[in-house]
mmCIF file of C-alpha atoms in Angstrom:
data_model
loop_
_atom_site.group_PDB
_atom_site.id
_atom_site.type_symbol
_atom_site.label_atom_id
_atom_site.label_comp_id
_atom_site.label_asym_id
_atom_site.label_seq_id
_atom_site.Cartn_x
_atom_site.Cartn_y
_atom_site.Cartn_z
ATOM 1 C CA UNK A 185 119.054 96.810 93.276
ATOM 2 C CA UNK A 186 120.899 99.672 94.662
ATOM 3 C CA UNK A 187 118.108 102.150 94.356
ATOM 4 C CA UNK A 188 117.366 105.849 94.549
ATOM 5 C CA UNK A 189 119.636 106.466 97.532
ATOM 6 C CA UNK A 190 120.542 109.849 98.901
ATOM 7 C CA UNK A 191 117.987 110.861 96.496
ATOM 8 C CA UNK A 192 119.666 111.033 93.076
ATOM 9 C CA UNK A 193 123.409 111.435 93.824
ATOM 10 C CA UNK A 194 124.192 108.036 95.343
ATOM 11 C CA UNK A 195 121.981 106.277 92.747
ATOM 12 C CA UNK A 196 123.963 107.858 89.970
ATOM 13 C CA UNK A 197 127.129 106.531 91.682
ATOM 14 C CA UNK A 198 125.642 103.076 91.758
ATOM 15 C CA UNK A 199 124.488 103.159 88.221
ATOM 16 C CA UNK A 200 127.991 103.807 87.160
ATOM 17 C CA UNK A 201 129.301 101.218 89.437
ATOM 18 C CA UNK A 202 126.955 98.396 88.417
ATOM 19 C CA UNK A 203 127.066 96.743 85.038
ATOM 20 C CA UNK A 204 125.084 93.689 84.157
ATOM 21 C CA UNK A 205 125.281 90.617 81.882
ATOM 22 C CA UNK A 206 123.481 90.223 78.693
ATOM 23 C CA UNK A 207 120.137 88.544 79.018
ATOM 24 C CA UNK A 208 119.799 84.965 77.774
ATOM 25 C CA UNK A 209 118.254 84.325 74.320
ATOM 26 C CA UNK A 210 114.519 85.199 74.159
ATOM 27 C CA UNK A 211 112.182 82.326 74.890
ATOM 28 C CA UNK A 212 108.798 83.734 74.080
ATOM 29 C CA UNK A 213 106.870 80.552 74.358
ATOM 30 C CA UNK A 214 107.663 79.935 78.044
ATOM 31 C CA UNK A 215 106.279 82.369 80.613
ATOM 32 C CA UNK A 216 108.178 83.573 83.575
ATOM 33 C CA UNK A 217 107.159 81.702 86.688
ATOM 34 C CA UNK A 218 108.037 81.663 90.350
ATOM 35 C CA UNK A 219 109.208 78.554 91.990
ATOM 36 C CA UNK A 220 106.282 76.196 92.564
ATOM 37 C CA UNK A 221 104.668 76.284 96.016
ATOM 38 C CA UNK A 222 102.657 73.826 98.033
ATOM 39 C CA UNK A 223 101.147 76.627 99.995
ATOM 40 C CA UNK A 224 98.273 78.942 99.058
ATOM 41 C CA UNK A 225 99.209 81.268 96.252
ATOM 42 C CA UNK A 226 100.470 84.588 97.458
ATOM 43 C CA UNK A 227 98.283 87.586 96.919
ATOM 44 C CA UNK A 228 98.961 89.763 93.771
ATOM 45 C CA UNK A 229 97.256 92.879 92.398
ATOM 46 C CA UNK A 230 94.889 92.794 89.492
ATOM 47 C CA UNK A 231 96.371 94.008 86.094
ATOM 48 C CA UNK A 232 96.245 97.739 85.672
ATOM 49 C CA UNK A 233 94.601 99.745 82.845
ATOM 50 C CA UNK A 234 95.043 97.987 79.573
ATOM 51 C CA UNK A 235 96.101 94.779 81.279
ATOM 52 C CA UNK A 236 99.482 96.310 82.339
ATOM 53 C CA UNK A 237 101.621 94.896 85.112
ATOM 54 C CA UNK A 238 100.164 96.421 88.398
ATOM 55 C CA UNK A 239 102.490 98.512 90.628
ATOM 56 C CA UNK A 240 102.369 98.434 94.393
ATOM 57 C CA UNK A 241 103.949 101.215 96.348
ATOM 58 C CA UNK A 242 102.589 100.944 99.871
ATOM 59 C CA UNK A 243 99.819 99.320 101.825
ATOM 60 C CA UNK A 244 96.571 100.743 103.229
ATOM 61 C CA UNK A 245 97.170 103.701 105.465
ATOM 62 C CA UNK A 246 94.210 103.150 107.729
ATOM 63 C CA UNK A 247 94.463 99.435 108.581
ATOM 64 C CA UNK A 248 96.839 99.447 111.526
ATOM 65 C CA UNK A 249 100.539 100.337 111.943
ATOM 66 C CA UNK A 250 102.152 97.879 109.635
ATOM 67 C CA UNK A 251 105.472 98.342 107.804
ATOM 68 C CA UNK A 252 107.432 96.109 105.389
ATOM 69 C CA UNK A 253 111.201 96.235 105.360
ATOM 70 C CA UNK A 254 112.471 95.093 101.993
ATOM 71 C CA UNK A 255 116.097 94.319 101.183
ATOM 72 C CA UNK A 256 117.623 94.359 97.650
ATOM 73 C CA UNK A 257 120.236 91.645 97.195
ATOM 74 C CA UNK A 258 122.228 92.971 94.351
ATOM 75 C CA UNK A 259 124.836 91.464 92.084
ATOM 76 C CA UNK A 260 125.525 91.383 88.439
ATOM 77 C CA UNK A 261 127.407 88.789 86.339
ATOM 78 C CA UNK A 262 130.435 90.960 85.769
ATOM 79 C CA UNK A 263 130.972 91.242 89.534
ATOM 80 C CA UNK A 264 132.109 87.637 89.858
ATOM 81 C CA UNK A 265 135.728 88.573 89.787
ATOM 82 C CA UNK A 266 135.255 91.123 92.477
ATOM 83 C CA UNK A 267 133.482 88.547 94.654
ATOM 84 C CA UNK A 268 136.306 85.999 94.001
ATOM 85 C CA UNK A 269 138.798 88.720 95.156
ATOM 86 C CA UNK A 270 136.947 89.189 98.426
ATOM 87 C CA UNK A 271 134.417 91.800 97.869
ATOM 88 C CA UNK A 272 131.126 90.926 99.800
ATOM 89 C CA UNK A 273 127.789 91.315 97.975
ATOM 90 C CA UNK A 274 126.011 89.393 100.729
ATOM 91 C CA UNK A 275 125.383 90.483 104.259
ATOM 92 C CA UNK A 276 125.030 87.399 106.655
ATOM 93 C CA UNK A 277 125.125 89.702 109.772
ATOM 94 C CA UNK A 278 122.128 91.626 108.442
ATOM 95 C CA UNK A 279 120.082 88.417 108.022
ATOM 96 C CA UNK A 280 121.182 87.211 111.440
ATOM 97 C CA UNK A 281 120.060 90.498 113.012
ATOM 98 C CA UNK A 282 116.660 90.178 111.401
ATOM 99 C CA UNK A 283 116.336 86.654 112.799
ATOM 100 C CA UNK A 284 117.489 87.718 116.201
ATOM 101 C CA UNK A 285 115.008 90.535 116.276
ATOM 102 C CA UNK A 286 112.321 88.305 114.704
ATOM 103 C CA UNK A 287 111.562 90.760 111.902
ATOM 104 C CA UNK A 288 109.643 89.425 108.868
ATOM 105 C CA UNK A 289 111.113 90.849 105.629
ATOM 106 C CA UNK A 290 111.043 90.522 101.862
ATOM 107 C CA UNK A 291 114.294 90.076 100.028
ATOM 108 C CA UNK A 292 114.285 91.159 96.351
ATOM 109 C CA UNK A 293 117.128 89.067 94.971
ATOM 110 C CA UNK A 294 118.817 89.071 91.605
ATOM 111 C CA UNK A 295 119.451 85.783 89.924
ATOM 112 C CA UNK A 296 123.187 86.452 89.829
ATOM 113 C CA UNK A 297 123.177 87.048 93.650
ATOM 114 C CA UNK A 298 121.484 83.597 94.021
ATOM 115 C CA UNK A 299 124.143 82.003 91.814
ATOM 116 C CA UNK A 300 126.973 83.505 93.750
ATOM 117 C CA UNK A 301 125.486 82.750 97.250
ATOM 118 C CA UNK A 302 123.280 79.701 96.741
ATOM 119 C CA UNK A 303 123.493 78.485 100.356
ATOM 120 C CA UNK A 304 122.387 81.833 101.624
ATOM 121 C CA UNK A 305 119.628 82.163 98.995
ATOM 122 C CA UNK A 306 118.318 78.764 100.031
ATOM 123 C CA UNK A 307 118.502 79.597 103.721
ATOM 124 C CA UNK A 308 116.625 82.789 103.243
ATOM 125 C CA UNK A 309 114.139 81.168 100.960
ATOM 126 C CA UNK A 310 113.401 78.369 103.365
ATOM 127 C CA UNK A 311 113.094 80.528 106.487
ATOM 128 C CA UNK A 312 109.343 81.325 107.144
ATOM 129 C CA UNK A 313 110.442 84.700 108.554
ATOM 130 C CA UNK A 314 111.315 85.813 105.009
ATOM 131 C CA UNK A 315 110.086 85.685 101.436
ATOM 132 C CA UNK A 316 112.188 85.931 98.357
ATOM 133 C CA UNK A 317 111.089 88.059 95.396
ATOM 134 C CA UNK A 318 112.483 88.786 92.022
ATOM 135 C CA UNK A 319 114.898 91.810 91.259
ATOM 136 C CA UNK A 320 115.723 90.479 87.731
ATOM 137 C CA UNK A 321 118.654 88.330 86.768
ATOM 138 C CA UNK A 322 121.022 90.692 85.163
ATOM 139 C CA UNK A 323 120.163 94.031 86.889
ATOM 140 C CA UNK A 324 119.955 95.770 83.586
ATOM 141 C CA UNK A 325 117.471 98.704 83.560
ATOM 142 C CA UNK A 326 114.108 98.292 82.030
ATOM 143 C CA UNK A 327 114.086 101.860 80.729
ATOM 144 C CA UNK A 328 116.677 104.081 79.128
ATOM 145 C CA UNK A 329 118.537 106.625 81.119
ATOM 146 C CA UNK A 330 118.196 104.836 84.449
ATOM 147 C CA UNK A 331 121.146 106.091 86.646
ATOM 148 C CA UNK A 332 123.684 104.900 84.171
ATOM 149 C CA UNK A 333 122.586 101.240 84.162
ATOM 150 C CA UNK A 334 122.763 99.363 80.802
ATOM 151 C CA UNK A 335 119.405 98.391 79.543
ATOM 152 C CA UNK A 336 117.693 95.152 78.565
ATOM 153 C CA UNK A 337 115.616 95.338 75.387
ATOM 154 C CA UNK A 338 111.820 95.051 75.655
ATOM 155 C CA UNK A 339 111.758 91.638 73.911
ATOM 156 C CA UNK A 340 114.066 90.199 76.552
ATOM 157 C CA UNK A 341 112.552 91.709 79.729
ATOM 158 C CA UNK A 342 110.329 88.756 80.492
ATOM 159 C CA UNK A 343 113.231 86.414 79.825
ATOM 160 C CA UNK A 344 115.299 88.310 82.284
ATOM 161 C CA UNK A 345 112.728 87.870 85.019
ATOM 162 C CA UNK A 346 112.356 84.180 84.101
ATOM 163 C CA UNK A 347 116.059 83.618 84.292
ATOM 164 C CA UNK A 348 116.107 84.898 87.882
ATOM 165 C CA UNK A 349 113.363 82.547 88.882
ATOM 166 C CA UNK A 350 115.386 79.742 87.366
ATOM 167 C CA UNK A 351 118.416 80.745 89.377
ATOM 168 C CA UNK A 352 116.213 80.718 92.576
ATOM 169 C CA UNK A 353 114.968 77.201 91.783
ATOM 170 C CA UNK A 354 118.506 75.951 91.084
ATOM 171 C CA UNK A 355 119.641 77.389 94.456
ATOM 172 C CA UNK A 356 116.945 75.569 96.259
ATOM 173 C CA UNK A 357 114.583 78.476 96.961
ATOM 174 C CA UNK A 358 111.188 76.559 97.231
ATOM 175 C CA UNK A 359 108.676 79.494 96.994
ATOM 176 C CA UNK A 360 109.877 82.595 95.301
ATOM 177 C CA UNK A 361 107.082 85.150 95.159
ATOM 178 C CA UNK A 362 105.412 86.642 92.064
ATOM 179 C CA UNK A 363 106.698 90.092 92.988
ATOM 180 C CA UNK A 364 109.210 92.028 90.862
ATOM 181 C CA UNK A 365 111.313 95.123 91.671
ATOM 182 C CA UNK A 366 112.666 96.992 88.747
ATOM 183 C CA UNK A 367 116.380 97.642 88.727
ATOM 184 C CA UNK A 368 116.961 101.307 89.734
ATOM 185 C CA UNK A 369 113.239 101.435 90.409
ATOM 186 C CA UNK A 370 112.894 102.576 86.749
ATOM 187 C CA UNK A 371 109.904 101.501 84.619
ATOM 188 C CA UNK A 372 107.567 102.764 81.967
ATOM 189 C CA UNK A 373 104.548 101.666 80.066
ATOM 190 C CA UNK A 374 106.568 99.511 77.759
ATOM 191 C CA UNK A 375 108.241 97.661 80.649
ATOM 192 C CA UNK A 376 104.910 97.111 82.324
ATOM 193 C CA UNK A 377 103.506 95.776 79.089
ATOM 194 C CA UNK A 378 106.436 93.378 78.518
ATOM 195 C CA UNK A 379 106.030 91.884 82.002
ATOM 196 C CA UNK A 380 102.269 91.376 81.817
ATOM 197 C CA UNK A 381 102.589 87.736 80.694
ATOM 198 C CA UNK A 382 104.702 86.968 83.769
ATOM 199 C CA UNK A 383 101.886 87.654 86.095
ATOM 200 C CA UNK A 384 103.959 89.488 88.576
ATOM 201 C CA UNK A 385 103.025 92.555 90.712
ATOM 202 C CA UNK A 386 105.767 95.220 90.489
ATOM 203 C CA UNK A 387 106.771 96.395 93.923
ATOM 204 C CA UNK A 388 108.277 99.760 94.417
ATOM 205 C CA UNK A 389 108.367 101.660 97.787
ATOM 206 C CA UNK A 390 107.474 104.825 99.616
ATOM 207 C CA UNK A 391 110.421 105.246 102.014
ATOM 208 C CA UNK A 392 113.938 105.462 100.670
ATOM 209 C CA UNK A 393 116.346 104.465 103.464
ATOM 210 C CA UNK A 394 119.451 105.999 101.916
ATOM 211 C CA UNK A 395 121.601 103.057 103.148
ATOM 212 C CA UNK A 396 123.507 102.584 99.805
ATOM 213 C CA UNK A 397 127.051 103.917 100.088
ATOM 214 C CA UNK A 398 126.150 105.431 103.492
ATOM 215 C CA UNK A 399 128.713 105.602 106.314
ATOM 216 C CA UNK A 400 126.473 107.294 108.893
ATOM 217 C CA UNK A 401 124.060 104.763 110.256
ATOM 218 C CA UNK A 402 122.360 107.346 112.479
ATOM 219 C CA UNK A 403 121.534 109.488 109.499
ATOM 220 C CA UNK A 404 119.998 106.598 107.641
ATOM 221 C CA UNK A 405 118.072 105.572 110.678
ATOM 222 C CA UNK A 406 116.672 109.092 111.059
ATOM 223 C CA UNK A 407 115.601 109.106 107.288
ATOM 224 C CA UNK A 408 113.747 105.826 107.747
ATOM 225 C CA UNK A 409 112.070 106.804 111.018
ATOM 226 C CA UNK A 410 110.986 110.113 109.615
ATOM 227 C CA UNK A 411 109.520 108.589 106.474
ATOM 228 C CA UNK A 412 107.573 105.510 107.838
ATOM 229 C CA UNK A 413 103.864 105.714 107.765
ATOM 230 C CA UNK A 414 101.182 102.934 108.322
ATOM 231 C CA UNK A 415 101.459 100.640 105.303
ATOM 232 C CA UNK A 416 104.951 101.813 104.284
ATOM 233 C CA UNK A 417 107.423 99.765 102.174
ATOM 234 C CA UNK A 418 110.965 100.720 103.044
ATOM 235 C CA UNK A 419 113.729 99.957 100.585
ATOM 236 C CA UNK A 420 117.140 98.886 102.023
ATOM 237 C CA UNK A 421 119.978 96.641 100.787
ATOM 238 C CA UNK A 422 121.561 93.358 101.596
ATOM 239 C CA UNK A 423 124.946 94.046 100.148
ATOM 240 C CA UNK A 424 127.922 94.674 102.517
ATOM 241 C CA UNK A 425 130.231 96.249 100.087
ATOM 242 C CA UNK A 426 127.720 98.945 98.898
ATOM 243 C CA UNK A 427 125.543 99.263 101.982
ATOM 244 C CA UNK A 428 127.775 98.675 105.006
ATOM 245 C CA UNK A 429 125.516 100.435 107.634
ATOM 246 C CA UNK A 430 122.351 98.463 107.111
ATOM 247 C CA UNK A 431 122.675 96.030 109.881
ATOM 248 C CA UNK A 432 123.244 98.891 112.366
ATOM 249 C CA UNK A 433 120.352 100.686 110.923
ATOM 250 C CA UNK A 434 118.015 97.781 111.424
ATOM 251 C CA UNK A 435 119.181 97.296 115.054
ATOM 252 C CA UNK A 436 118.168 100.961 115.587
ATOM 253 C CA UNK A 437 114.924 101.300 113.681
ATOM 254 C CA UNK A 438 113.244 98.034 114.615
ATOM 255 C CA UNK A 439 112.981 98.623 118.340
ATOM 256 C CA UNK A 440 112.069 102.339 117.807
ATOM 257 C CA UNK A 441 109.253 101.495 115.337
ATOM 258 C CA UNK A 442 107.949 98.788 117.607
ATOM 259 C CA UNK A 443 107.973 101.317 120.450
ATOM 260 C CA UNK A 444 105.757 103.444 118.158
ATOM 261 C CA UNK A 445 103.319 100.661 117.834
ATOM 262 C CA UNK A 446 104.421 99.291 114.394
ATOM 263 C CA UNK A 447 104.212 95.647 113.403
ATOM 264 C CA UNK A 448 106.603 94.308 110.776
ATOM 265 C CA UNK A 449 105.156 92.374 107.870
ATOM 266 C CA UNK A 450 106.286 90.854 104.571
ATOM 267 C CA UNK A 451 105.116 92.545 101.357
ATOM 268 C CA UNK A 452 102.627 89.790 100.714
ATOM 269 C CA UNK A 453 100.721 90.711 103.848
ATOM 270 C CA UNK A 454 100.513 94.346 102.772
ATOM 271 C CA UNK A 455 99.341 93.400 99.317
ATOM 272 C CA UNK A 456 96.737 90.928 100.727
ATOM 273 C CA UNK A 457 95.380 93.311 103.332
#
């Protein structure tokens, strides 16, 4: 997802730029499910009031200086021709930087991205430094009026999530997490209700990096450093064409936050703490 970046302005640009494919036919009898795991089930939040999908924004503020960097790997079905023409929706340099710096991270991946870059999806998913979570298959919005994104109907929302998990399994991601990030960050009660059977925890954020469409890495780095608090979830992007400064931002903010006493964790650790 290219999210609420440069507050509203850049997000509106993204909403206009991204279109998404139609969801697959509704399959109500089959619940959305992450890839099976041989490890202990990752922590999730209990359902909210009325049994609605729970929403996680940040971790505990008083349990040490932890921070989760999250990266949205965005791509929609209609962008295949652009990828074939040489546009890069991936960012191998960013992933290499995270590995070199030994930074745990959570990658919220669209199913279409996993289809376009299966080797990278598999590599990320099998690296214990990272965890893969769900960012929908189609990148359709789950509400109306979400920064210009087309919308998925309520009866197909769960199917869209399920289709992304299927794409992860096909790519060879062995342990996709039961965490979901709404495209555009947009959700309402109807969307939370539609995803209740999926058993996922919706993950938002409390720090907007501003990396989407940014050309000034120093400004993005300042925004992250000014916003981080203990337990923060930072939203960034793993898409070279739309977020070209992110690798440089990571190489700046990681050593600075470590110097301030912060420890980097995956979202699962924040939820479980």
